[in-house]
XYZ file of C-alpha atoms in Angstrom:
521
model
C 27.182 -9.647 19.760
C 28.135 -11.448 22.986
C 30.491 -8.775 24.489
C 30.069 -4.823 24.819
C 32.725 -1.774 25.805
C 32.202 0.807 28.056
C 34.263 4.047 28.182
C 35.129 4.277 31.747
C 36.662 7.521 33.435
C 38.413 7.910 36.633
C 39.233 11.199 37.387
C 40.819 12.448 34.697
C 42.025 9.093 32.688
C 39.915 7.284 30.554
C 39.802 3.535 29.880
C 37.697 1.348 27.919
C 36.646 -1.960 29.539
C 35.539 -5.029 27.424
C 33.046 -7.612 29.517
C 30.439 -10.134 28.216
C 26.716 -8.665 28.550
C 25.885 -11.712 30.726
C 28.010 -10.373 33.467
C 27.068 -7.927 36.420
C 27.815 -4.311 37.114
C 29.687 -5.457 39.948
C 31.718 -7.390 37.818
C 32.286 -4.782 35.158
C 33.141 -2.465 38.555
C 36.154 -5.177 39.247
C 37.578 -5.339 35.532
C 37.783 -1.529 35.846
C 39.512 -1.814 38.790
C 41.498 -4.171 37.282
C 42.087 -1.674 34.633
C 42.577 1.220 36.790
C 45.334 -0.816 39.199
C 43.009 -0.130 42.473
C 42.865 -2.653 45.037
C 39.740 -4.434 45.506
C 39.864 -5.312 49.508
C 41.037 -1.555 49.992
C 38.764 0.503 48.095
C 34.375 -0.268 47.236
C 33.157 1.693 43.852
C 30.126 2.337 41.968
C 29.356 3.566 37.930
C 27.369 6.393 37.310
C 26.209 7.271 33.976
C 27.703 10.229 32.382
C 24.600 11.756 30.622
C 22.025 10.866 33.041
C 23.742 10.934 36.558
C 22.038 7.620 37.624
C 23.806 5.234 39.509
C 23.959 1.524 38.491
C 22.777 -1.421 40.500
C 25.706 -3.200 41.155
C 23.725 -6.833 40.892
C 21.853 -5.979 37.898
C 23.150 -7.728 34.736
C 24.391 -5.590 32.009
C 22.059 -7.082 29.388
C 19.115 -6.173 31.393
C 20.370 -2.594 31.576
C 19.868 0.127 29.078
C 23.587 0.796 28.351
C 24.484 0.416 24.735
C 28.051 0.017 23.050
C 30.776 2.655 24.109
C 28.719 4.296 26.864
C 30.233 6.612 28.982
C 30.173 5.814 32.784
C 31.921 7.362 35.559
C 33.675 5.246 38.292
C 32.993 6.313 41.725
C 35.624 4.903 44.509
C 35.878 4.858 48.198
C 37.529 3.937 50.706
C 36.007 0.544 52.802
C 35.562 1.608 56.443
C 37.122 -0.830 59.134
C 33.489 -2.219 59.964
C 33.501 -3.133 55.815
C 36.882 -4.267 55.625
C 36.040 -7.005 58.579
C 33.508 -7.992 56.688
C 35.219 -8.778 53.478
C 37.626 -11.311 55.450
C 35.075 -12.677 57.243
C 32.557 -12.803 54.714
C 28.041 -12.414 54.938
C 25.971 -14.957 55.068
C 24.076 -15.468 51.956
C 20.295 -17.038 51.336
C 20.896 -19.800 48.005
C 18.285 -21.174 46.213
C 19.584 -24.325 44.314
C 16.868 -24.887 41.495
C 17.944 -28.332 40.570
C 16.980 -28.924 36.472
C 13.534 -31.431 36.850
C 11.781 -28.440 39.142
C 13.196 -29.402 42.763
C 14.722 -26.653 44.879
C 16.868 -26.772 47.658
C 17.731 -24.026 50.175
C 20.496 -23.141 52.109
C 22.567 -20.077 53.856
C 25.672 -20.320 53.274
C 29.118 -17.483 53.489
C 30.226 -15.904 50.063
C 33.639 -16.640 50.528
C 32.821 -20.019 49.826
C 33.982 -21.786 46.300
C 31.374 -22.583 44.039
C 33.005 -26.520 44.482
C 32.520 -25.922 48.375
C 29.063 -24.725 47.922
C 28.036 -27.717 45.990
C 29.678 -30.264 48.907
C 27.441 -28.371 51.533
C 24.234 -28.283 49.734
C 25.387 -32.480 49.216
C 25.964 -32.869 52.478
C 22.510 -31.670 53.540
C 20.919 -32.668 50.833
C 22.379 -36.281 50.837
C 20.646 -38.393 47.439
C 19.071 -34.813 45.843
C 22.128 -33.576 43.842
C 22.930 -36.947 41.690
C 26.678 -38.185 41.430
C 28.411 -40.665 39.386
C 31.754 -41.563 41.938
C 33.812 -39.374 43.896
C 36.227 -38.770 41.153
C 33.684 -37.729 38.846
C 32.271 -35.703 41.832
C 29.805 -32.778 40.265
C 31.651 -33.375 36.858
C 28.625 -33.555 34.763
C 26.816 -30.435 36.703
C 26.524 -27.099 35.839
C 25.986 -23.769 37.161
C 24.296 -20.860 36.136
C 24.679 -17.998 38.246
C 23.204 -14.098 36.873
C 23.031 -15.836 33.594
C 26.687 -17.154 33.797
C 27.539 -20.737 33.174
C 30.567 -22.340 34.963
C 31.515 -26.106 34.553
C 33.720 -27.920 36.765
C 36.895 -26.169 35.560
C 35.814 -23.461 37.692
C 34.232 -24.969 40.587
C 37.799 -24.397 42.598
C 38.519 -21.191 40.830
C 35.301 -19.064 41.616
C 34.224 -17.775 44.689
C 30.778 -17.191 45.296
C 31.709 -13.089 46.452
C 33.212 -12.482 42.936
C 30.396 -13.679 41.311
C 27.444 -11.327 43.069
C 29.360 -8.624 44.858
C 29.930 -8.320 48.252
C 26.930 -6.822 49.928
C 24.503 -9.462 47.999
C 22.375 -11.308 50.631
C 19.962 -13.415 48.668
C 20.985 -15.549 45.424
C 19.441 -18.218 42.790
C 21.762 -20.753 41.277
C 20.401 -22.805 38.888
C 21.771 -26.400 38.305
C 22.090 -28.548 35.054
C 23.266 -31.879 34.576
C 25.293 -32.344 31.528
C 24.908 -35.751 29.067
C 27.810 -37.843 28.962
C 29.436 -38.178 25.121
C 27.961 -41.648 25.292
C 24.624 -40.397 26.200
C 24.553 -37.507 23.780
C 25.760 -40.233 20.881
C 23.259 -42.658 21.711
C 20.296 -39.845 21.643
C 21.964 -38.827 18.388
C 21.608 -42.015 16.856
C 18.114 -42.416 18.029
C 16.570 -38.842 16.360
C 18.783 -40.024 13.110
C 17.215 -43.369 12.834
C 13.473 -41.510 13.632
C 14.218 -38.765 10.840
C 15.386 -41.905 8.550
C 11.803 -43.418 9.223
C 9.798 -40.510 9.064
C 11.343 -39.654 5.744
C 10.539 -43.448 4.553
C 7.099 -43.192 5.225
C 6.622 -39.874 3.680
C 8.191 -41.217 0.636
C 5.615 -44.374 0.424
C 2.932 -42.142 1.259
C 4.312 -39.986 -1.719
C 4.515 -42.732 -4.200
C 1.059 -44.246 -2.958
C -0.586 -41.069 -3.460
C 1.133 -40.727 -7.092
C 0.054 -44.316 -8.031
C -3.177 -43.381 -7.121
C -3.584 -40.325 -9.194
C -2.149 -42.083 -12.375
C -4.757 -44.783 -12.249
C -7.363 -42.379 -11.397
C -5.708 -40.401 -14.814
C -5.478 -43.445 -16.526
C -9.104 -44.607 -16.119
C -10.615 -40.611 -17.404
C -8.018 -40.712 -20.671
C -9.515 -44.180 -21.169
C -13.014 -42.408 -20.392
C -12.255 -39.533 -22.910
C -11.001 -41.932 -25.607
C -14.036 -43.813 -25.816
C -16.531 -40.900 -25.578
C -14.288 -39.468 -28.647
C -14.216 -42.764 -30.460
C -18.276 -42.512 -30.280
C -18.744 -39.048 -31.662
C -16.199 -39.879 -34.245
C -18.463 -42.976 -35.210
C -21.338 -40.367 -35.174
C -20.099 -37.781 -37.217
C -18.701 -40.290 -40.084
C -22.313 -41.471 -40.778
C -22.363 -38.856 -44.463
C -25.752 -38.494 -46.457
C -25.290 -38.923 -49.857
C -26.837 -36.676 -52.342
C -27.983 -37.122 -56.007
C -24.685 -35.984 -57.475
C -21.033 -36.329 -56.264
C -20.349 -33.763 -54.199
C -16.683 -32.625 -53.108
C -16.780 -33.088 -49.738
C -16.024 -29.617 -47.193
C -13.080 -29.375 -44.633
C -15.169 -28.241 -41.843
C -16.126 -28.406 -38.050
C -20.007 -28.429 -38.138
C -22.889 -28.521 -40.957
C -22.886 -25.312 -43.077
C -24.836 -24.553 -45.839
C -22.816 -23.272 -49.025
C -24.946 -20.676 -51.040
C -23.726 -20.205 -54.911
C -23.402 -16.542 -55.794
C -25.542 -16.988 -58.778
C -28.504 -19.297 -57.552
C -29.892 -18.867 -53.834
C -29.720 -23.111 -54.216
C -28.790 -24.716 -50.982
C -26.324 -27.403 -51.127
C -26.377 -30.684 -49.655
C -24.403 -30.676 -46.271
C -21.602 -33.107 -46.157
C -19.412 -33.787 -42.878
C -16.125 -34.759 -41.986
C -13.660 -35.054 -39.400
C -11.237 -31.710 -39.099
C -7.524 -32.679 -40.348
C -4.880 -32.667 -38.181
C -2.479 -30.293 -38.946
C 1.044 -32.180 -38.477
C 3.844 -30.766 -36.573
C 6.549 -30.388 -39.087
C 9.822 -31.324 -38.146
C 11.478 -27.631 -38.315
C 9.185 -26.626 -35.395
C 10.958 -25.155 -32.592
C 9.006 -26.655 -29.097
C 9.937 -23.948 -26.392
C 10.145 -25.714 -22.903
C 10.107 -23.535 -19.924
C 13.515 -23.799 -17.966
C 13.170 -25.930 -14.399
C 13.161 -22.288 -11.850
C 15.301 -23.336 -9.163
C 16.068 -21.737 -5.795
C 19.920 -21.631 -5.757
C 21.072 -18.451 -7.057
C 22.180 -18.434 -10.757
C 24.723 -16.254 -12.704
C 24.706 -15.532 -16.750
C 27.707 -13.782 -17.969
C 28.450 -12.427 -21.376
C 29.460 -14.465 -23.806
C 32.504 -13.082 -25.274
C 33.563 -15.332 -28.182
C 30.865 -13.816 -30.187
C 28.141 -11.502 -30.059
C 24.935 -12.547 -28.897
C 22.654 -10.042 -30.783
C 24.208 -11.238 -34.113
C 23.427 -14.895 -33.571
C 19.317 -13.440 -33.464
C 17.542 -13.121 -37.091
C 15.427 -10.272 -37.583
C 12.049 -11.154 -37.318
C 9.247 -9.726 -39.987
C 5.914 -10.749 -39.286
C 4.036 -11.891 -42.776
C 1.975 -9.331 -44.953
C -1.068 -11.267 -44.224
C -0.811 -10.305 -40.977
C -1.419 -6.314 -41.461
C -4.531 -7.009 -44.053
C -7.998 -5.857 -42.512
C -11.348 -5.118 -44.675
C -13.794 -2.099 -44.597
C -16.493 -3.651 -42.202
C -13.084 -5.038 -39.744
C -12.018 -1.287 -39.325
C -15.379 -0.446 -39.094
C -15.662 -2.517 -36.112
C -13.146 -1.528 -34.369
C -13.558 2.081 -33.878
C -16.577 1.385 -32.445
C -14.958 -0.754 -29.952
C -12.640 2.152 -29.377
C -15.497 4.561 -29.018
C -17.253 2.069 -26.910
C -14.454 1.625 -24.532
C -14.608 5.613 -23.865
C -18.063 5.429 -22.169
C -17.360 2.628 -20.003
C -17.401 2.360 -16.045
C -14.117 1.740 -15.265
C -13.706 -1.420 -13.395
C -11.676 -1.872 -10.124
C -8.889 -3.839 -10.635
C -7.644 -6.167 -8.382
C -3.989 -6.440 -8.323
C -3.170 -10.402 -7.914
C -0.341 -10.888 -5.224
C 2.521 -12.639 -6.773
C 2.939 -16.680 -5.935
C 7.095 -16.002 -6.106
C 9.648 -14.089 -7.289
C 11.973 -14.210 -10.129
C 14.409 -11.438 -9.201
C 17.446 -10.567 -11.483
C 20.215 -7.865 -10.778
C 22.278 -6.348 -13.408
C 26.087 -5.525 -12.598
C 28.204 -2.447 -14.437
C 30.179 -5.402 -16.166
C 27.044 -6.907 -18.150
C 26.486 -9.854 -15.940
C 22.881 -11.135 -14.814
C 22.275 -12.486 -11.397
C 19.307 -14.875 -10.877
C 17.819 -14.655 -7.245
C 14.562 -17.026 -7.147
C 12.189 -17.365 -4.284
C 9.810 -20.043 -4.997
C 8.235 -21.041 -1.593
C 6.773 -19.076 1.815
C 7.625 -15.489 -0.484
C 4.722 -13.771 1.876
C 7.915 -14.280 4.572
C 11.116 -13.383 3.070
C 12.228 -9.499 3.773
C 14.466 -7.314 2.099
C 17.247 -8.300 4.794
C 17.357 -11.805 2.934
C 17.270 -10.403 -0.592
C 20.572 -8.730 0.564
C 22.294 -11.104 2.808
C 21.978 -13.273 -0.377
C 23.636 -10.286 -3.073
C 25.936 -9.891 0.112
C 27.240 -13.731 -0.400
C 27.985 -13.353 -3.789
C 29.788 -10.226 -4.029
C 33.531 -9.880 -3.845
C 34.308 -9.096 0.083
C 35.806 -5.111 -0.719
C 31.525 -4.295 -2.425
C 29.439 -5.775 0.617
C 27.989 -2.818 2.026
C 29.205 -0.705 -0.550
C 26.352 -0.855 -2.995
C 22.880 0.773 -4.508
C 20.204 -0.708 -6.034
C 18.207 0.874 -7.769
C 14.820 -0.350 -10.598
C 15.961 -1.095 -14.146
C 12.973 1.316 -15.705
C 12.660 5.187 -15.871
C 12.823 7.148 -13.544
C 15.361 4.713 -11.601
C 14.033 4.717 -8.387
C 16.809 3.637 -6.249
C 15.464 1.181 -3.117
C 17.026 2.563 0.279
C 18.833 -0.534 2.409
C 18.434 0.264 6.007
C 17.815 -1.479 9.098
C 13.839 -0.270 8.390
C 13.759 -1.218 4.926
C 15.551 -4.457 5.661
C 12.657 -5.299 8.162
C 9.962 -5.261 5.530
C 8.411 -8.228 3.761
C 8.918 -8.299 0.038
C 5.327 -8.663 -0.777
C 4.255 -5.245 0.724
C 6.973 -3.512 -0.492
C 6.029 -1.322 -4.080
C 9.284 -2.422 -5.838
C 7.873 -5.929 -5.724
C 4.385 -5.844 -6.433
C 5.131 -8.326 -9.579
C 6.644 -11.884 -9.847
C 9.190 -10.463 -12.315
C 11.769 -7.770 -10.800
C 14.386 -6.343 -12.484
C 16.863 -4.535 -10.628
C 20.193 -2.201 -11.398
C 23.619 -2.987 -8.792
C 26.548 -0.250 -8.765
C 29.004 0.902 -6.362
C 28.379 3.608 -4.058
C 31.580 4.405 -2.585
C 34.367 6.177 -4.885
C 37.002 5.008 -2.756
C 36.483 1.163 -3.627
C 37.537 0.304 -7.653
C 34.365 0.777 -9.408
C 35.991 -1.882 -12.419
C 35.006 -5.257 -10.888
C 35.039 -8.206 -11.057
C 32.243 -7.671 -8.296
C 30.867 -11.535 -8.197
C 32.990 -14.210 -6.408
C 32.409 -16.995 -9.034
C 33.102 -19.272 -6.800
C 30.190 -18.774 -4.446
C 27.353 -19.404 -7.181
C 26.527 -23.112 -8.300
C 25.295 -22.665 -12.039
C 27.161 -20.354 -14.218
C 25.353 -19.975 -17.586
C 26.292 -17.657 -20.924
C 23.881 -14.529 -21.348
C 22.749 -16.589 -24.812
C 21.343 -19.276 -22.797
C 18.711 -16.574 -21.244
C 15.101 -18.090 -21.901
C 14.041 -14.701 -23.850
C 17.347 -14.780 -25.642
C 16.678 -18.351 -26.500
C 13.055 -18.066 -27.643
C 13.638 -15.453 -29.876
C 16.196 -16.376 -31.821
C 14.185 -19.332 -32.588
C 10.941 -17.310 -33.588
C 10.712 -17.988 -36.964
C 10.797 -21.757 -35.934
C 8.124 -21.150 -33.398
C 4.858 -23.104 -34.637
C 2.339 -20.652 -36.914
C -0.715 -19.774 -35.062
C -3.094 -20.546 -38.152
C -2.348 -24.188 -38.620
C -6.209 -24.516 -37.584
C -7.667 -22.285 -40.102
C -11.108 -23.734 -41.555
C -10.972 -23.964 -45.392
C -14.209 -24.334 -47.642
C -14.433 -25.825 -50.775
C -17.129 -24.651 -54.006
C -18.980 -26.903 -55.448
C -16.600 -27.459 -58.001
C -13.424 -28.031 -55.630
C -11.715 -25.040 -56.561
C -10.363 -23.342 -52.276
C -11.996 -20.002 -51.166
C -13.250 -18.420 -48.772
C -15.822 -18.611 -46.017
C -18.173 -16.438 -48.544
C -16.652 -16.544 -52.100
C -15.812 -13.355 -54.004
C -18.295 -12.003 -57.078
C -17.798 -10.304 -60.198
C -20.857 -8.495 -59.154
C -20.683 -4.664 -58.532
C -24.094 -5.865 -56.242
C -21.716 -8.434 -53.960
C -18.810 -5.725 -53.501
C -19.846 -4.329 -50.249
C -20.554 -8.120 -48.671
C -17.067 -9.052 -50.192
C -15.593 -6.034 -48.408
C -16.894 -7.402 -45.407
C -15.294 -11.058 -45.556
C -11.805 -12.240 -45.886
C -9.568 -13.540 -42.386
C -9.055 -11.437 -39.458
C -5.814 -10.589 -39.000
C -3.970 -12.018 -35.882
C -3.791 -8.416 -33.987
C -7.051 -8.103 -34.385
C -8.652 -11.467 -32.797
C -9.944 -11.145 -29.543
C -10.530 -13.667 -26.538
């Protein structure tokens, strides 16, 4: 905000007065006389504010005071005595500093009745060679002035007077002085950072692809490693020892002995490499979407309904089978687990966020932050809501967390000032979050997105969760590397096989695959 208002009162009338916070008191003093109709050569004033009682400098710039929008201040007026009045025609003489841009400074006294383009002539005049000129009809066209933070170009050289600009009963001012580039100049200088950026960005990208030519030899050379150290063992483990009688050899990793149930007879140990289990072709290969930093939008699909188009999943019986000895073991895990120290836990500070919001009318918006999360604040998590919304719900808005109880997340000027990463509500990479409208004089129906303001519009089936589960059954089973063993006599069982024998019931109780709930890492 580049301008500010003051309530100004005069007597019993009051006005409000609009001025830039660069200017002086003494010049917001002259736009309320201005405003008031009170002649300026006639009449001096002061402002006094209304709560306090303390009088303003009259040189001090407003930005540098501690007024804030719609103050109150008080005008003061009196009448100029003869003495002041002479003055004001005649003018004061005035101390100038000229600090020239390149650190010179000139100095000069000079009356404040004198034009800022008059000022500039004297100080050249003196000064002859110090304050650079192109011609004299280009005279001090490419300088400018900045006077109490005010910048005036040669449009106003003839216009201002120095006496308007710092009040009347200033004595000592510092002007600084800039020289302006010529379009020419400023195109050429253009030009020259373009072409630098162009070349900068070259030899990033040849560094880039040198570096990545470098790390695919360098991964080249260990798969070529890897193959032939595989290729060896391979040659190692195919070396089998015969034994007396044909044996059917065993699907298995290592050497194992295989006992018979009815003679403690160890078998001769046969090896072979493990099968590959092919990837049949109904396998559904779940690729992780590309996360991108543009905002993202999934509405509902409304030609048909999403939850329909996803089978029900069943897992197998096999999976919910456990033995004696399995349940066995884990209650004493359980009971284990009660007499342990607990650990400390050390929460792991999320590498970016993956923040969706869900509106009243079923549609998800995607806010990612994928880079430099330890900076962004809440302020930037709403200024980017803020650009999607429809222009009647900025502002107008809660947010609250999408689990019980609901917290809802305050948005304030403190709240807005705090990083995401120390903030509760974020303490994960995954947020979910609930939108609705706060005030019940704005249509609470929608649409509340401007459609046109997000880049990639998706359908609410093309969700990555949606997606993966209705292809679960497709998904590939997590016991294609089971270990088989074969008997002697080829028939499949079994790590231990089963017995008729009442005296190999409790081992046989113990054996048979753990189901897939029950493996541990």
């Amino acid at each position: 905000m580049s301008s500010i208002s003051f309530n100004i009162v005069y007597g019993s009338i009051t006005k409000k007065v609009t001025i830039n916070k660069a200017n002086t008191i003494q010049q917001l003093i002259h736009e309320s006389f201005t405003s008031f109709k009170i002649n300026h050569d006639k009449y001096q004033g002061k402002l006094i504010i209304a709560n306090s009682n303390k009088t303003l400098d009259n040189s001090l710039p407003i930005r540098l005071s501690s007024l804030i929008n719609n103050s109150k201040l008080i005008l003061k007026v009196e009448k100029r005595d003869e003495s002041s009045e002479s003055l004001s025609n005649s003018g004061i003489e005035v101390n100038i500093k000229l600090a020239i841009a390149g650190g010179k400074s000139l100095i000069h006294k000079l009356n404040n009745q004198v034009t800022l383009f008059e000022l500039l002539n004297q100080f050249d005049e003196k000064y002859k060679g110090d304050i650079v000129v192109k011609s004299d009809e280009l005279k001090f066209k490419n300088i400018q002035l900045s006077i109490l933070n005010l910048n005036y170009g040669y449009e106003q050289f003839n216009q201002q007077k120095l006496e308007s600009i710092i009040g009347r009963n200033v004595n000592s001012v510092v002007i600084r002085l800039n020289y302006i580039q010529d379009e020419d100049d400023q195109k050429k200088r253009r030009l020259h950072e373009e072409q630098q950026e162009i070349i900068r960005l070259q030899l990033k990208q040849q560094s880039e692809r040198n570096l990545k030519i470098k790390q695919q030899r360098e991964l080249e050379e260990e798969q070529a490693r890897a193959k032939q150290e595989l290729e060896e063992k391979q040659k190692s483990k195919e070396e089998v020892v015969e034994p007396e009688e044909a044996v059917e050899p065993m699907e298995i990793d290592e050497p194992s002995t295989v006992t018979d149930s009815t003679a403690n007879v160890s078998q001769p140990k046969t090896i072979t490499k493990r099968k590959e289990q092919p990837v049949e072709e109904d396998q559904y290969i779940y690729e992780q979407p590309e996360l991108k930093e543009t905002s993202q939008l999934y509405v509902p699909d409304t030609t048909k309904s999403s939850n329909s188009n996803i089978p029900n999943y069943e897992n197998p019986e096999e999976d919910y089978e456990m033995t004696v000895n399995q349940a066995m073991t884990y209650q004493k895990i359980i009971q284990n687990s009660a007499i342990r120290k607990p650990s400390k836990v050390i929460k792991k500070r999320p590498s970016k966020y993956l923040i969706r919001i869900k509106f009243p009318d079923g549609k998800l918006l995607q806010i990612n932050y994928l880079t430099n999360i330890e900076e962004i604040k809440f302020g930037q998590l709403i200024k980017r809501i803020d650009t999607s919304l429809m222009g009647d719900y900025i502002n107008h808005y809660n947010l609250k967390l999408s689990y019980p109880p609901f917290v809802k997340i305050d948005i304030n000027f403190t709240t807005n000032n705090l990083k995401l990463i120390d903030m509760k509500e974020f303490e994960s990479e995954q947020v979910s979050l609930i939108w609705e409208v706060s005030d019940n004089n704005i249509g609470s129906n929608g649409p509340y997105i401007d459609q046109s303001k997000i880049n990639e519009i998706k359908q609410s089936s093309e969700l990555p969760e949606v997606l993966l589960e209705s292809h679960r059954k497709e998904l590939p089973s997590d016991t294609s590397n089971k270990v088989h063993h074969k008997s002697g006599d080829g028939s499949s069982s079994n790590s231990h096989s089963n017995s008729n024998d009442n005296s190999n019931d409790t081992k046989s109780s113990s054996t048979g695959k753990t189901p897939k709930w029950f493996k541990f890492k």
